[in-house]
PDB file of C-alpha atoms and ligand atoms in Angstrom:
ATOM      1  CA  MET A   1      -0.379   0.189   0.251  1.00 92.00           C
ATOM      2  CA  GLN A   2       1.682   3.469  -1.128  1.00 96.00           C
ATOM      3  CA  ILE A   3      -0.082   6.392  -0.403  1.00 97.00           C
ATOM      4  CA  ILE A   4       0.496  10.194  -0.367  1.00 97.00           C
ATOM      5  CA  LEU A   5      -1.212  12.045   2.234  1.00 98.00           C
ATOM      6  CA  PHE A   6      -1.988  15.335   0.837  1.00 98.00           C
ATOM      7  CA  GLY A   7      -3.821  18.625   2.130  1.00 97.00           C
ATOM      8  CA  ALA A   8      -4.082  21.941   3.810  1.00 97.00           C
ATOM      9  CA  PRO A   9      -1.879  22.536   7.114  1.00 97.00           C
ATOM     10  CA  GLY A  10      -3.852  21.030  10.066  1.00 95.00           C
ATOM     11  CA  VAL A  11      -6.331  19.088   7.726  1.00 97.00           C
ATOM     12  CA  GLY A  12      -5.497  15.850   9.659  1.00 96.00           C
ATOM     13  CA  LYS A  13      -2.471  14.193   7.310  1.00 97.00           C
ATOM     14  CA  GLY A  14      -0.594  13.270  10.888  1.00 94.00           C
ATOM     15  CA  THR A  15      -3.518  11.995  12.452  1.00 94.00           C
ATOM     16  CA  GLN A  16      -4.579  10.038   9.939  1.00 97.00           C
ATOM     17  CA  ALA A  17      -1.305   8.496   8.626  1.00 97.00           C
ATOM     18  CA  LYS A  18      -0.731   6.984  12.312  1.00 94.00           C
ATOM     19  CA  ILE A  19      -3.683   5.459  12.290  1.00 96.00           C
ATOM     20  CA  LEU A  20      -3.543   4.192   8.503  1.00 97.00           C
ATOM     21  CA  SER A  21       0.487   3.390   9.228  1.00 97.00           C
ATOM     22  CA  LYS A  22      -0.236   1.311  12.192  1.00 96.00           C
ATOM     23  CA  LYS A  23      -3.421  -0.583  10.665  1.00 97.00           C
ATOM     24  CA  TYR A  24      -1.472  -1.621   7.148  1.00 96.00           C
ATOM     25  CA  LYS A  25       1.758  -1.800   9.058  1.00 97.00           C
ATOM     26  CA  ILE A  26       3.549   0.236   6.710  1.00 97.00           C
ATOM     27  CA  GLN A  27       5.984   3.201   7.320  1.00 97.00           C
ATOM     28  CA  HIS A  28       4.620   6.853   7.970  1.00 96.00           C
ATOM     29  CA  ILE A  29       7.268   9.360   6.185  1.00 97.00           C
ATOM     30  CA  SER A  30       6.223  13.125   7.523  1.00 96.00           C
ATOM     31  CA  THR A  31       8.656  15.351   6.670  1.00 96.00           C
ATOM     32  CA  GLY A  32       7.501  18.106   8.909  1.00 94.00           C
ATOM     33  CA  ASP A  33       7.931  15.355  11.633  1.00 92.00           C
ATOM     34  CA  ILE A  34      11.748  14.244  10.262  1.00 93.00           C
ATOM     35  CA  LEU A  35      12.707  18.137   9.626  1.00 93.00           C
ATOM     36  CA  ARG A  36      11.404  18.972  14.128  1.00 91.00           C
ATOM     37  CA  ASP A  37      13.664  15.741  14.529  1.00 90.00           C
ATOM     38  CA  SER A  38      16.772  17.713  13.548  1.00 92.00           C
ATOM     39  CA  ILE A  39      15.767  20.386  15.278  1.00 91.00           C
ATOM     40  CA  LYS A  40      15.442  18.550  18.315  1.00 90.00           C
ATOM     41  CA  LYS A  41      19.257  17.116  17.570  1.00 93.00           C
ATOM     42  CA  GLU A  42      20.581  20.345  16.697  1.00 93.00           C
ATOM     43  CA  THR A  43      21.864  19.271  13.448  1.00 91.00           C
ATOM     44  CA  GLU A  44      23.151  22.279  10.857  1.00 91.00           C
ATOM     45  CA  PHE A  45      20.262  21.678   9.043  1.00 91.00           C
ATOM     46  CA  GLY A  46      17.527  21.435  11.925  1.00 93.00           C
ATOM     47  CA  LEU A  47      18.913  24.614  13.178  1.00 93.00           C
ATOM     48  CA  MET A  48      18.521  26.310   9.323  1.00 94.00           C
ATOM     49  CA  ALA A  49      15.569  24.926   8.948  1.00 95.00           C
ATOM     50  CA  LYS A  50      14.251  25.929  12.601  1.00 95.00           C
ATOM     51  CA  GLN A  51      14.348  29.342  11.728  1.00 95.00           C
ATOM     52  CA  LEU A  52      12.239  28.928   7.969  1.00 96.00           C
ATOM     53  CA  MET A  53       9.587  25.997   9.859  1.00 96.00           C
ATOM     54  CA  ASP A  54       8.518  29.036  12.663  1.00 94.00           C
ATOM     55  CA  LYS A  55       7.711  31.777  10.435  1.00 95.00           C
ATOM     56  CA  GLY A  56       5.567  29.468   8.440  1.00 96.00           C
ATOM     57  CA  ASP A  57       7.980  29.437   5.424  1.00 97.00           C
ATOM     58  CA  LEU A  58       8.659  26.045   2.963  1.00 97.00           C
ATOM     59  CA  VAL A  59      12.412  24.425   3.387  1.00 97.00           C
ATOM     60  CA  PRO A  60      14.410  24.314   0.113  1.00 96.00           C
ATOM     61  CA  ASP A  61      12.811  21.972  -2.455  1.00 97.00           C
ATOM     62  CA  ASN A  62      16.335  20.250  -3.134  1.00 94.00           C
ATOM     63  CA  LEU A  63      16.934  19.724   1.018  1.00 93.00           C
ATOM     64  CA  ILE A  64      13.504  18.401   0.940  1.00 95.00           C
ATOM     65  CA  GLY A  65      13.532  16.255  -2.158  1.00 95.00           C
ATOM     66  CA  ASP A  66      17.212  14.356  -0.926  1.00 94.00           C
ATOM     67  CA  LEU A  67      15.453  13.917   2.612  1.00 93.00           C
ATOM     68  CA  VAL A  68      12.822  11.776   0.993  1.00 95.00           C
ATOM     69  CA  LYS A  69      14.592  10.543  -1.172  1.00 95.00           C
ATOM     70  CA  GLU A  70      16.947   9.033   1.429  1.00 94.00           C
ATOM     71  CA  PHE A  71      14.697   7.986   3.877  1.00 94.00           C
ATOM     72  CA  LEU A  72      12.292   5.674   1.056  1.00 95.00           C
ATOM     73  CA  LYS A  73      15.977   3.818   0.548  1.00 95.00           C
ATOM     74  CA  SER A  74      16.417   3.519   3.768  1.00 95.00           C
ATOM     75  CA  ILE A  75      12.804   1.247   4.403  1.00 95.00           C
ATOM     76  CA  ASP A  76      11.342  -1.655   2.557  1.00 94.00           C
ATOM     77  CA  TYR A  77       8.988   0.638   0.104  1.00 94.00           C
ATOM     78  CA  LYS A  78       8.216  -1.752  -1.781  1.00 94.00           C
ATOM     79  CA  LYS A  79       5.976  -2.992   1.003  1.00 94.00           C
ATOM     80  CA  GLY A  80       4.485   0.195   1.438  1.00 96.00           C
ATOM     81  CA  PHE A  81       4.811   3.994   2.910  1.00 97.00           C
ATOM     82  CA  ILE A  82       2.639   7.242   3.754  1.00 98.00           C
ATOM     83  CA  LEU A  83       4.414   9.982   2.256  1.00 98.00           C
ATOM     84  CA  ASP A  84       2.585  13.038   4.084  1.00 98.00           C
ATOM     85  CA  GLY A  85       3.787  16.443   3.483  1.00 97.00           C
ATOM     86  CA  PHE A  86       5.624  15.916   0.245  1.00 98.00           C
ATOM     87  CA  PRO A  87       5.372  17.510  -2.669  1.00 98.00           C
ATOM     88  CA  ARG A  88       4.444  20.707  -1.536  1.00 97.00           C
ATOM     89  CA  THR A  89       5.733  22.954  -4.319  1.00 98.00           C
ATOM     90  CA  LEU A  90       5.799  21.471  -8.618  1.00 98.00           C
ATOM     91  CA  GLU A  91       9.631  21.712  -8.142  1.00 98.00           C
ATOM     92  CA  GLN A  92       9.194  19.008  -5.621  1.00 98.00           C
ATOM     93  CA  CYS A  93       6.654  17.324  -7.701  1.00 98.00           C
ATOM     94  CA  ASN A  94       9.369  17.067 -10.638  1.00 97.00           C
ATOM     95  CA  LEU A  95      11.763  15.812  -7.928  1.00 97.00           C
ATOM     96  CA  LEU A  96       9.191  12.873  -6.493  1.00 97.00           C
ATOM     97  CA  ASP A  97       9.022  11.770 -10.031  1.00 97.00           C
ATOM     98  CA  ASN A  98      12.485  11.165 -10.632  1.00 97.00           C
ATOM     99  CA  ILE A  99      12.709   9.698  -7.175  1.00 97.00           C
ATOM    100  CA  PHE A 100       9.662   6.966  -8.019  1.00 97.00           C
ATOM    101  CA  ALA A 101      11.185   6.321 -11.280  1.00 97.00           C
ATOM    102  CA  GLU A 102      14.661   5.483  -9.796  1.00 96.00           C
ATOM    103  CA  LEU A 103      13.047   3.365  -7.245  1.00 96.00           C
ATOM    104  CA  GLN A 104      10.207   1.585 -10.008  1.00 95.00           C
ATOM    105  CA  ILE A 105       7.131   3.329  -7.744  1.00 94.00           C
ATOM    106  CA  GLU A 106       3.836   3.239  -9.747  1.00 92.00           C
ATOM    107  CA  ASN A 107       0.317   4.486  -9.361  1.00 90.00           C
ATOM    108  CA  PRO A 108       0.002   5.475  -4.634  1.00 94.00           C
ATOM    109  CA  HIS A 109      -2.788   6.172  -4.120  1.00 96.00           C
ATOM    110  CA  PHE A 110      -3.088  10.273  -3.721  1.00 97.00           C
ATOM    111  CA  ILE A 111      -5.815  10.829  -0.910  1.00 97.00           C
ATOM    112  CA  ILE A 112      -6.974  14.059  -0.555  1.00 98.00           C
ATOM    113  CA  LEU A 113      -8.287  15.799   2.845  1.00 98.00           C
ATOM    114  CA  GLU A 114     -10.157  18.597   2.528  1.00 96.00           C
ATOM    115  CA  SER A 115     -11.612  21.269   4.711  1.00 94.00           C
ATOM    116  CA  ASP A 116     -12.087  25.216   5.373  1.00 93.00           C
ATOM    117  CA  THR A 117      -9.680  27.384   6.889  1.00 94.00           C
ATOM    118  CA  ASP A 118     -11.669  28.285   9.871  1.00 94.00           C
ATOM    119  CA  LEU A 119     -11.686  24.778  10.706  1.00 95.00           C
ATOM    120  CA  ILE A 120      -8.408  24.638  10.295  1.00 96.00           C
ATOM    121  CA  VAL A 121      -7.399  27.435  12.225  1.00 96.00           C
ATOM    122  CA  HIS A 122      -9.659  25.910  15.153  1.00 95.00           C
ATOM    123  CA  ARG A 123      -8.154  22.743  15.125  1.00 95.00           C
ATOM    124  CA  LEU A 124      -4.194  24.333  14.880  1.00 96.00           C
ATOM    125  CA  THR A 125      -4.644  26.362  17.685  1.00 95.00           C
ATOM    126  CA  ALA A 126      -5.347  23.811  20.203  1.00 96.00           C
ATOM    127  CA  ARG A 127      -2.710  21.232  18.900  1.00 95.00           C
ATOM    128  CA  ARG A 128      -0.352  19.572  21.136  1.00 96.00           C
ATOM    129  CA  GLN A 129       2.297  17.127  20.174  1.00 92.00           C
ATOM    130  CA  CYS A 130       4.587  14.636  22.281  1.00 93.00           C
ATOM    131  CA  THR A 131       8.061  15.579  22.146  1.00 90.00           C
ATOM    132  CA  ASN A 132       9.047  12.043  22.876  1.00 90.00           C
ATOM    133  CA  CYS A 133       6.911  10.208  20.296  1.00 90.00           C
ATOM    134  CA  ASN A 134       5.086  12.725  18.374  1.00 87.00           C
ATOM    135  CA  THR A 135       1.773  11.949  19.073  1.00 91.00           C
ATOM    136  CA  ILE A 136      -0.652  14.707  18.257  1.00 91.00           C
ATOM    137  CA  ILE A 137      -3.874  15.549  20.262  1.00 94.00           C
ATOM    138  CA  SER A 138      -6.070  18.201  20.312  1.00 94.00           C
ATOM    139  CA  LEU A 139      -7.250  20.706  23.492  1.00 95.00           C
ATOM    140  CA  ASN A 140     -10.161  20.758  21.822  1.00 93.00           C
ATOM    141  CA  HIS A 141     -10.597  17.044  23.152  1.00 91.00           C
ATOM    142  CA  VAL A 142      -8.488  16.574  25.569  1.00 91.00           C
ATOM    143  CA  LYS A 143      -7.795  18.109  28.386  1.00 88.00           C
ATOM    144  CA  ASP A 144      -5.738  16.458  30.935  1.00 92.00           C
ATOM    145  CA  ILE A 145      -2.580  16.163  28.630  1.00 93.00           C
ATOM    146  CA  SER A 146      -0.393  16.050  31.617  1.00 95.00           C
ATOM    147  CA  THR A 147       0.832  12.261  30.633  1.00 96.00           C
ATOM    148  CA  CYS A 148       1.258  10.820  26.681  1.00 96.00           C
ATOM    149  CA  PRO A 149      -1.668   8.013  26.340  1.00 93.00           C
ATOM    150  CA  SER A 150       0.745   6.271  23.453  1.00 93.00           C
ATOM    151  CA  CYS A 151       4.496   6.418  25.357  1.00 95.00           C
ATOM    152  CA  CYS A 152       3.518   8.109  29.080  1.00 96.00           C
ATOM    153  CA  ALA A 153       5.831  10.197  29.317  1.00 96.00           C
ATOM    154  CA  ILE A 154       5.127  12.432  31.279  1.00 96.00           C
ATOM    155  CA  ASP A 155       4.894  16.726  30.716  1.00 96.00           C
ATOM    156  CA  THR A 156       5.865  16.420  27.335  1.00 95.00           C
ATOM    157  CA  PHE A 157       2.710  17.796  25.169  1.00 96.00           C
ATOM    158  CA  VAL A 158       3.727  21.176  23.688  1.00 95.00           C
ATOM    159  CA  LYS A 159       2.454  23.529  21.245  1.00 95.00           C
ATOM    160  CA  ARG A 160       4.136  24.023  17.687  1.00 92.00           C
ATOM    161  CA  GLU A 161       6.177  27.624  17.683  1.00 91.00           C
ATOM    162  CA  ASP A 162       4.325  27.427  13.769  1.00 94.00           C
ATOM    163  CA  ASP A 163       0.493  26.880  15.492  1.00 95.00           C
ATOM    164  CA  ASP A 164       0.264  30.966  16.489  1.00 95.00           C
ATOM    165  CA  GLU A 165      -2.466  31.744  14.841  1.00 95.00           C
ATOM    166  CA  ASP A 166      -0.903  34.299  12.633  1.00 96.00           C
ATOM    167  CA  VAL A 167       1.977  31.484  11.603  1.00 96.00           C
ATOM    168  CA  VAL A 168      -0.781  29.513  10.651  1.00 96.00           C
ATOM    169  CA  ARG A 169      -2.936  31.830   8.392  1.00 96.00           C
ATOM    170  CA  LYS A 170       0.712  32.505   6.986  1.00 97.00           C
ATOM    171  CA  ARG A 171       1.136  28.600   6.199  1.00 97.00           C
ATOM    172  CA  LEU A 172      -2.195  28.483   4.998  1.00 97.00           C
ATOM    173  CA  GLU A 173      -2.030  31.244   2.517  1.00 97.00           C
ATOM    174  CA  ILE A 174       1.744  29.465   1.425  1.00 97.00           C
ATOM    175  CA  TYR A 175      -0.713  26.445   0.578  1.00 97.00           C
ATOM    176  CA  ARG A 176      -3.106  27.999  -1.373  1.00 97.00           C
ATOM    177  CA  LYS A 177      -0.542  29.418  -3.363  1.00 98.00           C
ATOM    178  CA  THR A 178       2.624  27.106  -4.091  1.00 98.00           C
ATOM    179  CA  THR A 179       1.147  23.818  -2.947  1.00 98.00           C
ATOM    180  CA  TYR A 180      -2.448  23.364  -4.128  1.00 97.00           C
ATOM    181  CA  PRO A 181      -1.187  23.445  -7.889  1.00 97.00           C
ATOM    182  CA  VAL A 182      -0.186  19.972  -6.958  1.00 98.00           C
ATOM    183  CA  ILE A 183      -3.290  18.935  -7.434  1.00 97.00           C
ATOM    184  CA  ASP A 184      -2.955  20.262 -11.114  1.00 96.00           C
ATOM    185  CA  TYR A 185      -0.141  18.407 -11.401  1.00 96.00           C
ATOM    186  CA  TYR A 186      -1.233  15.510 -10.989  1.00 95.00           C
ATOM    187  CA  ARG A 187      -4.702  15.070 -12.015  1.00 92.00           C
ATOM    188  CA  ASP A 188      -4.204  13.545 -15.007  1.00 89.00           C
ATOM    189  CA  LYS A 189      -1.519  11.161 -13.709  1.00 91.00           C
ATOM    190  CA  TYR A 190      -3.245   9.524 -10.543  1.00 91.00           C
ATOM    191  CA  ASN A 191      -6.366   8.968  -9.631  1.00 86.00           C
ATOM    192  CA  PHE A 192      -7.402  10.726  -6.414  1.00 94.00           C
ATOM    193  CA  ILE A 193      -8.990  10.388  -3.311  1.00 96.00           C
ATOM    194  CA  PHE A 194     -11.116  13.420  -2.378  1.00 97.00           C
ATOM    195  CA  LEU A 195     -12.355  13.182   1.233  1.00 97.00           C
ATOM    196  CA  ASN A 196     -14.154  15.637   3.799  1.00 97.00           C
ATOM    197  CA  ALA A 197     -11.729  15.763   6.748  1.00 97.00           C
ATOM    198  CA  ALA A 198     -14.163  17.720   8.638  1.00 96.00           C
ATOM    199  CA  GLU A 199     -15.836  14.735   9.752  1.00 96.00           C
ATOM    200  CA  PRO A 200     -14.660  13.178  13.104  1.00 95.00           C
ATOM    201  CA  VAL A 201     -11.027  11.245  13.209  1.00 96.00           C
ATOM    202  CA  ASP A 202     -12.774   7.965  12.970  1.00 97.00           C
ATOM    203  CA  LYS A 203     -14.753   8.623  10.524  1.00 98.00           C
ATOM    204  CA  VAL A 204     -12.431   9.747   8.210  1.00 98.00           C
ATOM    205  CA  THR A 205     -10.495   7.158   8.683  1.00 98.00           C
ATOM    206  CA  GLN A 206     -13.698   4.968   7.761  1.00 98.00           C
ATOM    207  CA  ASN A 207     -13.762   6.900   4.740  1.00 98.00           C
ATOM    208  CA  ILE A 208     -10.079   6.753   3.436  1.00 98.00           C
ATOM    209  CA  ILE A 209     -10.003   2.779   4.064  1.00 97.00           C
ATOM    210  CA  GLU A 210     -12.931   1.952   2.289  1.00 97.00           C
ATOM    211  CA  ARG A 211     -12.049   4.230  -0.805  1.00 96.00           C
ATOM    212  CA  LEU A 212      -8.812   2.628  -0.386  1.00 94.00           C
ATOM    213  CA  ASN A 213     -10.935  -1.131  -0.578  1.00 92.00           C
TER     214      ASN A 213
HETATM  215  P1  AP5 B   1       4.479  19.804   8.523  1.00 50.97           P
HETATM  216  O1  AP5 B   1       4.473  18.868   9.712  1.00 50.97           O
HETATM  217  O2  AP5 B   1       4.150  18.337   7.431  1.00 50.97           O
HETATM  218  O3  AP5 B   1       2.880  20.563   8.594  1.00 50.97           O
HETATM  219  P2  AP5 B   1       1.402  20.230   7.901  1.00 50.97           P
HETATM  220  O4  AP5 B   1       1.667  20.250   6.708  1.00 50.97           O
HETATM  221  O5  AP5 B   1       1.491  22.135   7.917  1.00 50.97           O
HETATM  222  O6  AP5 B   1       0.514  20.015   8.469  1.00 50.97           O
HETATM  223  P3  AP5 B   1       0.272  19.883  10.002  1.00 50.97           P
HETATM  224  O7  AP5 B   1       1.588  18.678  10.992  1.00 50.97           O
HETATM  225  O8  AP5 B   1       0.373  21.221  10.800  1.00 50.97           O
HETATM  226  O9  AP5 B   1      -0.985  19.355   9.870  1.00 50.97           O
HETATM  227  P4  AP5 B   1      -1.182  17.513   9.371  1.00 50.97           P
HETATM  228  O10 AP5 B   1      -2.460  18.389   8.328  1.00 50.97           O
HETATM  229  O11 AP5 B   1      -0.582  16.790   9.745  1.00 50.97           O
HETATM  230  O12 AP5 B   1      -2.747  17.521  11.136  1.00 50.97           O
HETATM  231  P5  AP5 B   1      -2.665  17.341  12.595  1.00 50.97           P
HETATM  232  O13 AP5 B   1      -3.123  15.667  12.427  1.00 50.97           O
HETATM  233  O14 AP5 B   1      -1.779  17.411  12.915  1.00 50.97           O
HETATM  234  O15 AP5 B   1       4.973  20.988   8.489  1.00 50.97           O
HETATM  235  C1  AP5 B   1       5.450  22.014   8.964  1.00 50.97           C
HETATM  236  C2  AP5 B   1       7.025  23.040   8.701  1.00 50.97           C
HETATM  237  O16 AP5 B   1       8.214  22.207   7.696  1.00 50.97           O
HETATM  238  C3  AP5 B   1       6.529  23.261   7.088  1.00 50.97           C
HETATM  239  O17 AP5 B   1       5.696  24.633   7.721  1.00 50.97           O
HETATM  240  C4  AP5 B   1       7.448  23.724   6.266  1.00 50.97           C
HETATM  241  O18 AP5 B   1       8.409  24.435   7.230  1.00 50.97           O
HETATM  242  C5  AP5 B   1       8.031  22.274   7.109  1.00 50.97           C
HETATM  243  N1  AP5 B   1       8.075  21.377   5.507  1.00 50.97           N
HETATM  244  C6  AP5 B   1       7.664  20.383   5.674  1.00 50.97           C
HETATM  245  N2  AP5 B   1       7.684  19.507   4.788  1.00 50.97           N
HETATM  246  C7  AP5 B   1       8.548  20.440   4.066  1.00 50.97           C
HETATM  247  C8  AP5 B   1       8.098  20.423   2.565  1.00 50.97           C
HETATM  248  N3  AP5 B   1       8.055  18.876   1.765  1.00 50.97           N
HETATM  249  N4  AP5 B   1       8.646  21.304   1.640  1.00 50.97           N
HETATM  250  C9  AP5 B   1       9.086  22.833   1.978  1.00 50.97           C
HETATM  251  N5  AP5 B   1       9.187  22.290   3.630  1.00 50.97           N
HETATM  252  C10 AP5 B   1       8.435  21.292   4.419  1.00 50.97           C
HETATM  253  O19 AP5 B   1      -4.080  17.692  12.985  1.00 50.97           O
HETATM  254  C11 AP5 B   1      -4.502  19.122  13.555  1.00 50.97           C
HETATM  255  C12 AP5 B   1      -5.123  19.336  14.806  1.00 50.97           C
HETATM  256  O20 AP5 B   1      -6.244  18.582  14.414  1.00 50.97           O
HETATM  257  C13 AP5 B   1      -4.375  18.250  16.058  1.00 50.97           C
HETATM  258  O21 AP5 B   1      -4.352  18.713  16.994  1.00 50.97           O
HETATM  259  C14 AP5 B   1      -5.389  17.114  15.954  1.00 50.97           C
HETATM  260  O22 AP5 B   1      -6.207  16.354  16.387  1.00 50.97           O
HETATM  261  C15 AP5 B   1      -6.636  17.650  15.831  1.00 50.97           C
HETATM  262  N6  AP5 B   1      -7.475  16.817  14.407  1.00 50.97           N
HETATM  263  C16 AP5 B   1      -6.906  15.919  13.396  1.00 50.97           C
HETATM  264  N7  AP5 B   1      -7.830  15.227  12.469  1.00 50.97           N
HETATM  265  C17 AP5 B   1      -9.600  15.767  13.566  1.00 50.97           C
HETATM  266  C18 AP5 B   1     -10.211  15.223  13.017  1.00 50.97           C
HETATM  267  N8  AP5 B   1     -10.782  14.868  11.766  1.00 50.97           N
HETATM  268  N9  AP5 B   1     -11.486  15.901  13.666  1.00 50.97           N
HETATM  269  C19 AP5 B   1     -11.113  17.170  15.050  1.00 50.97           C
HETATM  270  N10 AP5 B   1      -9.959  16.968  14.906  1.00 50.97           N
HETATM  271  C20 AP5 B   1      -8.986  16.724  14.920  1.00 50.97           C
END
């Protein structure tokens, strides 16, 4: 099962990718999570990426392309994967085409999650992420965040710097101008699965699974 999970910031890509990765036992490749790991390790690349990410800007295409290629090569990609957060520019589409050609990956499922701006802002300003295991939760649904339900770490939930409302709105603007055209680029190449991301998490998962079947 090879999946590209696409959609605006906060639409629920990470949440769904984590569920699907467990269900299908395939690797979740989140470019955002990989970048945040580099930041945590304080690598030179991570420190450079942090400057851009905190402001809501994109990291340079070639660097992200290399990162995705290396990651795919390091896993059993034939068995499957969920790509979350890439491609998000037309240049990244070119890079992905080259990576897929080299690795002989054909016809991945292309899932597009859709939601409106107000809901996204409401979700992202309430999002918290575990710094230990990357579990995502929402203060809209969970009030006690002292213990991570996945890894049991204490007091590890933090708000991402780029989840402040002004940065969220800037990320949405970049999505509309720079990332949305990716859909047109792939329109004739892949069959898209469009899904309403405004429904509850379980319902969105159920809809994805039904459509994949
Ligand atoms: P990245 O981490 O990829 O962020 P994003 O694409 O902006 O998406 P998010 O992680 O914000 O949202 P999501 O769709 O995963 O939603 P989530 O499931 O968390 O990228 C961050 C930055 O890294 C970029 O801005 C850029 O700087 C850089 N970067 C990354 N990839 C790059 C690339 N390819 N090129 C260049 N730069 C790159 O859900 C959000 C909240 O909603 C959570 O609290 C969740 O609990 C809740 N929620 C989810 N689903 C539901 C539901 N159905 N109902 C109710 N609540 C829900």
